[in-house]
Amino acid sequence: MGIFNRIKQILVTDVRDLFKQEGRLVDDDFLRDLFAILVKTDMGAGPARKIRDRIGTDFRARKVHMPDILKVIREQISEIMDQPEEPIKFVENGPTVIMVVGVNGSGKTTSIAKLTNLFVKSGKSVVLGAADTFRAAAVEQLSIWSERLGVEIVKGEHGADPASVAFRAVAKAIETNADICIVDTAGRLQTQVNLMRELEKIRRVMTRQIPEAPHEVLLVLDATAGQNGLSQAQGFSEAAGCTGIVLTKLDGSAKGGVAIPIREQFKLPVKYVGLGEKAEDMVLFNVHDYVEALLSEDK
């Protein structure tokens, strides 16, 4: 069942509370209550409104039971989230360069460790670039992970130009014929214009060595971010050209619905899901499992 077994207890909505054993009439009160419950999953007003209106059109003035409503909700969310399982798209020649971005505290460094673990287990060689030069703890954490996972790491002095570290990391990946180069970047708010421009500079220096680099730009998004996740997706996509999302912290109290409006508005696929702190706690995102977990009927 993939991620479903791990997160079905986490992403449960209160849809079942709308129903009595004999079913419920679909009227304005029902639709209002349903809308409020859907919004609580962090999916936002747009998708919630679309689902509510579809149910209102299909079932108004009819008595329905929970499975009828859940079926429609699943169909609507699956339609919005429709995407293939998209792991990293590896290039045929030379290293595949992955740039990782996100706000402070989103779980970037841990996510990089988990991705590295996945790649190493699949037989890929990896070079890490510790371009978060402003936070010594991030460099130290990434260094510990690199030793643990047996991969090379390129670091810079504290406060050094992050773009220079990224440049050297890509150079090291080319020199050692590595399969993958993952470049960490400092956490920043999407509203910090100067820091967002720095991401553009990091991208530019990579293209000097590999014109198509970075091949992937992954936005690490905390599942508890709620609607602020939309602002993050927009800001980082504009500055860094994001190609996908790593959704983290689904092992906590996250409702997880934030991925829905991001997919709807920005067409960004969720590529991986982080479920814990261990290196193994990352799995490929699966739409079917996600929708089932979001709307689990388990008590």
mmCIF file of C-alpha atoms in Angstrom, residues 16-285:
data_model
loop_
_atom_site.group_PDB
_atom_site.id
_atom_site.type_symbol
_atom_site.label_atom_id
_atom_site.label_comp_id
_atom_site.label_asym_id
_atom_site.label_seq_id
_atom_site.Cartn_x
_atom_site.Cartn_y
_atom_site.Cartn_z
ATOM 1 C CA ARG A 16 -17.631 10.789 8.496
ATOM 2 C CA ASP A 17 -18.890 13.151 11.218
ATOM 3 C CA LEU A 18 -21.329 14.627 8.708
ATOM 4 C CA PHE A 19 -23.272 11.398 8.538
ATOM 5 C CA LYS A 20 -25.714 9.459 10.623
ATOM 6 C CA GLN A 21 -26.327 5.777 10.039
ATOM 7 C CA GLU A 22 -29.348 6.445 7.824
ATOM 8 C CA GLY A 23 -27.489 8.941 5.615
ATOM 9 C CA ARG A 24 -27.944 12.658 5.214
ATOM 10 C CA LEU A 25 -29.798 15.020 2.911
ATOM 11 C CA VAL A 26 -27.598 17.115 0.633
ATOM 12 C CA ASP A 27 -28.805 20.650 1.293
ATOM 13 C CA ASP A 28 -27.186 24.033 1.902
ATOM 14 C CA ASP A 29 -26.286 23.144 5.500
ATOM 15 C CA PHE A 30 -24.615 19.924 4.422
ATOM 16 C CA LEU A 31 -22.646 21.617 1.648
ATOM 17 C CA ARG A 32 -21.509 24.388 3.983
ATOM 18 C CA ASP A 33 -20.313 21.869 6.580
ATOM 19 C CA LEU A 34 -18.569 19.778 3.925
ATOM 20 C CA PHE A 35 -16.770 22.836 2.550
ATOM 21 C CA ALA A 36 -15.502 23.772 6.026
ATOM 22 C CA ILE A 37 -14.183 20.254 6.611
ATOM 23 C CA LEU A 38 -12.388 20.136 3.274
ATOM 24 C CA VAL A 39 -10.717 23.503 3.874
ATOM 25 C CA LYS A 40 -9.416 22.162 7.208
ATOM 26 C CA THR A 41 -7.283 19.656 5.289
ATOM 27 C CA ASP A 42 -5.281 22.672 3.976
ATOM 28 C CA MET A 43 -6.417 22.046 0.404
ATOM 29 C CA GLY A 44 -7.598 25.656 0.214
ATOM 30 C CA ALA A 45 -10.864 27.232 -0.844
ATOM 31 C CA GLY A 46 -10.448 26.652 -4.593
ATOM 32 C CA PRO A 47 -10.322 22.837 -4.630
ATOM 33 C CA ALA A 48 -12.801 22.639 -1.722
ATOM 34 C CA ARG A 49 -15.258 24.799 -3.646
ATOM 35 C CA LYS A 50 -14.846 22.631 -6.760
ATOM 36 C CA ILE A 51 -15.628 19.473 -4.759
ATOM 37 C CA ARG A 52 -18.562 21.071 -2.932
ATOM 38 C CA ASP A 53 -20.110 22.312 -6.185
ATOM 39 C CA ARG A 54 -19.728 18.916 -7.860
ATOM 40 C CA ILE A 55 -21.480 17.208 -4.941
ATOM 41 C CA GLY A 56 -24.172 19.880 -4.918
ATOM 42 C CA THR A 57 -24.795 19.322 -8.627
ATOM 43 C CA ASP A 58 -24.815 15.526 -8.432
ATOM 44 C CA PHE A 59 -26.689 14.962 -5.176
ATOM 45 C CA ARG A 60 -28.699 18.032 -4.142
ATOM 46 C CA ALA A 61 -31.979 17.158 -2.398
ATOM 47 C CA ARG A 62 -30.959 13.488 -2.267
ATOM 48 C CA LYS A 63 -30.132 11.453 0.803
ATOM 49 C CA VAL A 64 -26.559 10.180 0.589
ATOM 50 C CA HIS A 65 -24.226 8.014 2.634
ATOM 51 C CA MET A 66 -20.546 8.614 3.322
ATOM 52 C CA PRO A 67 -19.175 6.243 0.614
ATOM 53 C CA ASP A 68 -21.100 8.194 -2.058
ATOM 54 C CA ILE A 69 -19.506 11.473 -1.006
ATOM 55 C CA LEU A 70 -16.021 10.038 -0.487
ATOM 56 C CA LYS A 71 -16.097 8.559 -3.991
ATOM 57 C CA VAL A 72 -16.720 11.994 -5.521
ATOM 58 C CA ILE A 73 -14.114 13.681 -3.335
ATOM 59 C CA ARG A 74 -11.500 11.084 -4.265
ATOM 60 C CA GLU A 75 -12.291 11.478 -7.956
ATOM 61 C CA GLN A 76 -12.001 15.267 -7.804
ATOM 62 C CA ILE A 77 -8.738 15.275 -5.852
ATOM 63 C CA SER A 78 -7.265 12.560 -8.086
ATOM 64 C CA GLU A 79 -8.157 14.669 -11.122
ATOM 65 C CA ILE A 80 -6.391 17.713 -9.662
ATOM 66 C CA MET A 81 -3.364 15.739 -8.462
ATOM 67 C CA ASP A 82 -3.074 13.561 -11.555
ATOM 68 C CA GLN A 83 0.608 12.937 -12.209
ATOM 69 C CA PRO A 84 2.827 9.979 -12.917
ATOM 70 C CA GLU A 85 5.125 8.812 -10.152
ATOM 71 C CA GLU A 86 7.987 11.132 -10.958
ATOM 72 C CA PRO A 87 11.350 10.245 -9.534
ATOM 73 C CA ILE A 88 14.326 12.295 -10.574
ATOM 74 C CA LYS A 89 14.831 12.448 -14.347
ATOM 75 C CA PHE A 90 18.442 11.396 -14.795
ATOM 76 C CA VAL A 91 20.482 12.701 -17.712
ATOM 77 C CA GLU A 92 22.140 10.236 -20.048
ATOM 78 C CA ASN A 93 25.631 11.754 -19.906
ATOM 79 C CA GLY A 94 27.420 13.381 -16.991
ATOM 80 C CA PRO A 95 26.046 14.127 -13.537
ATOM 81 C CA THR A 96 22.398 14.931 -12.908
ATOM 82 C CA VAL A 97 22.448 18.179 -10.932
ATOM 83 C CA ILE A 98 19.767 18.673 -8.277
ATOM 84 C CA MET A 99 19.348 21.983 -6.486
ATOM 85 C CA VAL A 100 17.362 21.931 -3.225
ATOM 86 C CA VAL A 101 15.549 25.041 -1.965
ATOM 87 C CA GLY A 102 13.090 25.967 0.774
ATOM 88 C CA VAL A 103 12.420 28.090 3.836
ATOM 89 C CA ASN A 104 14.226 27.699 7.140
ATOM 90 C CA GLY A 105 13.085 24.684 9.115
ATOM 91 C CA SER A 106 11.379 22.927 6.217
ATOM 92 C CA GLY A 107 13.698 19.914 6.478
ATOM 93 C CA LYS A 108 16.033 20.559 3.536
ATOM 94 C CA THR A 109 19.208 19.029 4.937
ATOM 95 C CA THR A 110 17.446 15.924 6.232
ATOM 96 C CA SER A 111 15.629 15.547 2.914
ATOM 97 C CA ILE A 112 18.943 15.701 1.042
ATOM 98 C CA ALA A 113 20.280 12.928 3.285
ATOM 99 C CA LYS A 114 17.202 10.806 2.565
ATOM 100 C CA LEU A 115 17.437 11.401 -1.183
ATOM 101 C CA THR A 116 21.138 10.552 -1.098
ATOM 102 C CA ASN A 117 20.348 7.338 0.738
ATOM 103 C CA LEU A 118 17.789 6.390 -1.913
ATOM 104 C CA PHE A 119 20.237 7.103 -4.727
ATOM 105 C CA VAL A 120 23.159 5.261 -3.097
ATOM 106 C CA LYS A 121 20.960 2.219 -2.465
ATOM 107 C CA SER A 122 20.046 2.184 -6.152
ATOM 108 C CA GLY A 123 23.736 2.090 -7.079
ATOM 109 C CA LYS A 124 24.270 5.780 -7.907
ATOM 110 C CA SER A 125 27.343 7.778 -6.911
ATOM 111 C CA VAL A 126 26.616 11.156 -5.304
ATOM 112 C CA VAL A 127 28.487 14.401 -4.619
ATOM 113 C CA LEU A 128 26.954 16.839 -2.134
ATOM 114 C CA GLY A 129 27.438 20.608 -2.253
ATOM 115 C CA ALA A 130 27.007 22.356 1.107
ATOM 116 C CA ALA A 131 26.073 25.793 -0.244
ATOM 117 C CA ASP A 132 24.293 26.847 2.954
ATOM 118 C CA THR A 133 27.441 28.676 4.018
ATOM 119 C CA PHE A 134 25.690 30.953 6.518
ATOM 120 C CA ARG A 135 24.641 28.214 8.921
ATOM 121 C CA ALA A 136 27.541 26.164 10.245
ATOM 122 C CA ALA A 137 25.145 23.608 11.719
ATOM 123 C CA ALA A 138 23.728 22.829 8.264
ATOM 124 C CA VAL A 139 27.207 22.170 6.852
ATOM 125 C CA GLU A 140 28.110 20.030 9.858
ATOM 126 C CA GLN A 141 24.864 18.065 9.596
ATOM 127 C CA LEU A 142 25.372 17.444 5.884
ATOM 128 C CA SER A 143 29.006 16.428 6.525
ATOM 129 C CA ILE A 144 27.912 13.841 9.090
ATOM 130 C CA TRP A 145 25.370 12.437 6.633
ATOM 131 C CA SER A 146 27.978 12.322 3.846
ATOM 132 C CA GLU A 147 30.300 10.236 6.039
ATOM 133 C CA ARG A 148 27.476 7.967 7.133
ATOM 134 C CA LEU A 149 26.298 7.391 3.563
ATOM 135 C CA GLY A 150 29.791 7.205 2.044
ATOM 136 C CA VAL A 151 29.526 10.089 -0.432
ATOM 137 C CA GLU A 152 31.756 13.059 -1.216
ATOM 138 C CA ILE A 153 30.944 16.563 -0.021
ATOM 139 C CA VAL A 154 32.179 19.976 -1.153
ATOM 140 C CA LYS A 155 32.168 22.721 1.484
ATOM 141 C CA GLY A 156 33.163 26.373 1.753
ATOM 142 C CA GLU A 157 34.314 28.660 4.521
ATOM 143 C CA HIS A 158 31.618 30.082 6.777
ATOM 144 C CA GLY A 159 30.007 33.013 4.971
ATOM 145 C CA ALA A 160 31.617 32.134 1.634
ATOM 146 C CA ASP A 161 29.802 32.795 -1.620
ATOM 147 C CA PRO A 162 27.228 29.964 -1.950
ATOM 148 C CA ALA A 163 27.500 30.108 -5.740
ATOM 149 C CA SER A 164 31.216 29.285 -5.553
ATOM 150 C CA VAL A 165 30.454 26.174 -3.484
ATOM 151 C CA ALA A 166 27.816 25.111 -5.998
ATOM 152 C CA PHE A 167 30.304 25.674 -8.829
ATOM 153 C CA ARG A 168 32.958 23.529 -7.128
ATOM 154 C CA ALA A 169 30.438 20.802 -6.281
ATOM 155 C CA VAL A 170 29.401 20.457 -9.922
ATOM 156 C CA ALA A 171 33.082 20.495 -10.952
ATOM 157 C CA LYS A 172 33.833 17.696 -8.449
ATOM 158 C CA ALA A 173 30.899 15.650 -9.764
ATOM 159 C CA ILE A 174 32.213 16.013 -13.329
ATOM 160 C CA GLU A 175 35.789 15.233 -12.249
ATOM 161 C CA THR A 176 34.824 12.077 -10.333
ATOM 162 C CA ASN A 177 32.284 10.986 -12.954
ATOM 163 C CA ALA A 178 29.543 10.976 -10.310
ATOM 164 C CA ASP A 179 25.984 10.151 -11.285
ATOM 165 C CA ILE A 180 24.373 12.865 -9.178
ATOM 166 C CA CYS A 181 25.301 16.215 -7.638
ATOM 167 C CA ILE A 182 22.935 17.551 -4.951
ATOM 168 C CA VAL A 183 23.417 21.188 -3.931
ATOM 169 C CA ASP A 184 21.951 22.406 -0.654
ATOM 170 C CA THR A 185 21.032 26.096 -0.339
ATOM 171 C CA ALA A 186 20.436 28.301 2.678
ATOM 172 C CA GLY A 187 16.891 28.481 3.974
ATOM 173 C CA ARG A 188 15.225 31.744 3.063
ATOM 174 C CA LEU A 189 11.795 33.308 3.034
ATOM 175 C CA GLN A 190 10.218 33.673 -0.374
ATOM 176 C CA THR A 191 9.777 37.396 0.409
ATOM 177 C CA GLN A 192 13.514 38.067 0.867
ATOM 178 C CA VAL A 193 14.274 39.532 -2.552
ATOM 179 C CA ASN A 194 18.071 39.639 -2.273
ATOM 180 C CA LEU A 195 18.285 36.061 -1.064
ATOM 181 C CA MET A 196 15.959 34.886 -3.806
ATOM 182 C CA ARG A 197 18.239 36.595 -6.355
ATOM 183 C CA GLU A 198 21.096 34.605 -4.860
ATOM 184 C CA LEU A 199 19.320 31.431 -6.011
ATOM 185 C CA GLU A 200 19.337 32.802 -9.554
ATOM 186 C CA LYS A 201 23.098 33.337 -9.261
ATOM 187 C CA ILE A 202 23.641 29.772 -8.033
ATOM 188 C CA ARG A 203 21.695 28.500 -11.032
ATOM 189 C CA ARG A 204 23.798 30.622 -13.414
ATOM 190 C CA VAL A 205 27.159 29.343 -12.204
ATOM 191 C CA MET A 206 26.022 25.756 -12.665
ATOM 192 C CA THR A 207 25.164 26.373 -16.305
ATOM 193 C CA ARG A 208 28.764 27.452 -16.995
ATOM 194 C CA GLN A 209 29.806 23.807 -16.609
ATOM 195 C CA ILE A 210 26.622 22.005 -17.641
ATOM 196 C CA PRO A 211 24.328 24.176 -19.791
ATOM 197 C CA GLU A 212 21.156 22.318 -18.736
ATOM 198 C CA ALA A 213 21.977 22.353 -14.996
ATOM 199 C CA PRO A 214 20.320 22.237 -12.611
ATOM 200 C CA HIS A 215 18.263 19.435 -14.095
ATOM 201 C CA GLU A 216 15.945 19.363 -11.088
ATOM 202 C CA VAL A 217 15.093 22.057 -8.544
ATOM 203 C CA LEU A 218 13.286 20.523 -5.604
ATOM 204 C CA LEU A 219 11.282 22.686 -3.203
ATOM 205 C CA VAL A 220 11.240 21.133 0.252
ATOM 206 C CA LEU A 221 7.839 21.990 1.688
ATOM 207 C CA ASP A 222 6.761 21.409 5.274
ATOM 208 C CA ALA A 223 3.344 19.708 5.183
ATOM 209 C CA THR A 224 2.312 21.799 8.193
ATOM 210 C CA ALA A 225 2.871 25.043 6.256
ATOM 211 C CA GLY A 226 -0.793 25.254 5.300
ATOM 212 C CA GLN A 227 -1.707 27.965 2.850
ATOM 213 C CA ASN A 228 1.698 29.631 3.289
ATOM 214 C CA GLY A 229 2.930 26.739 1.186
ATOM 215 C CA LEU A 230 1.256 28.352 -1.827
ATOM 216 C CA SER A 231 3.279 31.519 -1.361
ATOM 217 C CA GLN A 232 6.455 29.460 -1.004
ATOM 218 C CA ALA A 233 5.715 27.509 -4.171
ATOM 219 C CA GLN A 234 5.138 30.717 -6.120
ATOM 220 C CA GLY A 235 8.193 32.585 -4.788
ATOM 221 C CA PHE A 236 10.670 29.747 -5.196
ATOM 222 C CA SER A 237 9.315 28.730 -8.591
ATOM 223 C CA GLU A 238 9.781 32.256 -9.912
ATOM 224 C CA ALA A 239 13.322 32.581 -8.520
ATOM 225 C CA ALA A 240 14.661 29.063 -8.941
ATOM 226 C CA GLY A 241 12.467 27.343 -11.526
ATOM 227 C CA CYS A 242 11.228 24.524 -9.309
ATOM 228 C CA THR A 243 10.536 21.197 -11.007
ATOM 229 C CA GLY A 244 9.006 19.325 -8.088
ATOM 230 C CA ILE A 245 8.254 19.149 -4.386
ATOM 231 C CA VAL A 246 9.522 17.074 -1.488
ATOM 232 C CA LEU A 247 6.713 17.099 1.079
ATOM 233 C CA THR A 248 8.107 16.710 4.596
ATOM 234 C CA LYS A 249 6.868 16.175 8.152
ATOM 235 C CA LEU A 250 3.932 13.967 7.295
ATOM 236 C CA ASP A 251 4.867 11.957 10.384
ATOM 237 C CA GLY A 252 3.461 14.664 12.638
ATOM 238 C CA SER A 253 0.128 16.448 12.839
ATOM 239 C CA ALA A 254 0.167 17.644 9.238
ATOM 240 C CA LYS A 255 -3.110 17.552 7.380
ATOM 241 C CA GLY A 256 -1.240 17.258 4.100
ATOM 242 C CA GLY A 257 -3.795 18.841 1.788
ATOM 243 C CA VAL A 258 -1.499 21.735 0.871
ATOM 244 C CA ALA A 259 -0.158 19.721 -2.074
ATOM 245 C CA ILE A 260 -3.546 19.950 -3.788
ATOM 246 C CA PRO A 261 -3.747 23.715 -4.477
ATOM 247 C CA ILE A 262 -0.026 23.801 -5.326
ATOM 248 C CA ARG A 263 -0.555 21.130 -7.964
ATOM 249 C CA GLU A 264 -3.663 22.926 -9.229
ATOM 250 C CA GLN A 265 -2.104 26.385 -9.475
ATOM 251 C CA PHE A 266 1.559 25.747 -10.307
ATOM 252 C CA LYS A 267 1.464 22.261 -11.883
ATOM 253 C CA LEU A 268 4.320 21.226 -9.588
ATOM 254 C CA PRO A 269 4.360 17.473 -8.941
ATOM 255 C CA VAL A 270 5.085 16.089 -5.499
ATOM 256 C CA LYS A 271 8.021 13.773 -6.134
ATOM 257 C CA TYR A 272 8.879 12.448 -2.688
ATOM 258 C CA VAL A 273 7.305 12.334 0.760
ATOM 259 C CA GLY A 274 9.256 12.481 4.022
ATOM 260 C CA LEU A 275 7.736 10.489 6.875
ATOM 261 C CA GLY A 276 10.303 10.663 9.679
ATOM 262 C CA GLU A 277 13.855 11.491 10.726
ATOM 263 C CA LYS A 278 15.681 8.340 9.578
ATOM 264 C CA ALA A 279 17.515 8.115 6.277
ATOM 265 C CA GLU A 280 15.025 5.468 5.128
ATOM 266 C CA ASP A 281 11.980 7.644 5.876
ATOM 267 C CA MET A 282 11.376 8.907 2.349
ATOM 268 C CA VAL A 283 9.210 7.350 -0.327
ATOM 269 C CA LEU A 284 8.090 8.104 -3.838
ATOM 270 C CA PHE A 285 4.824 10.049 -3.900
#
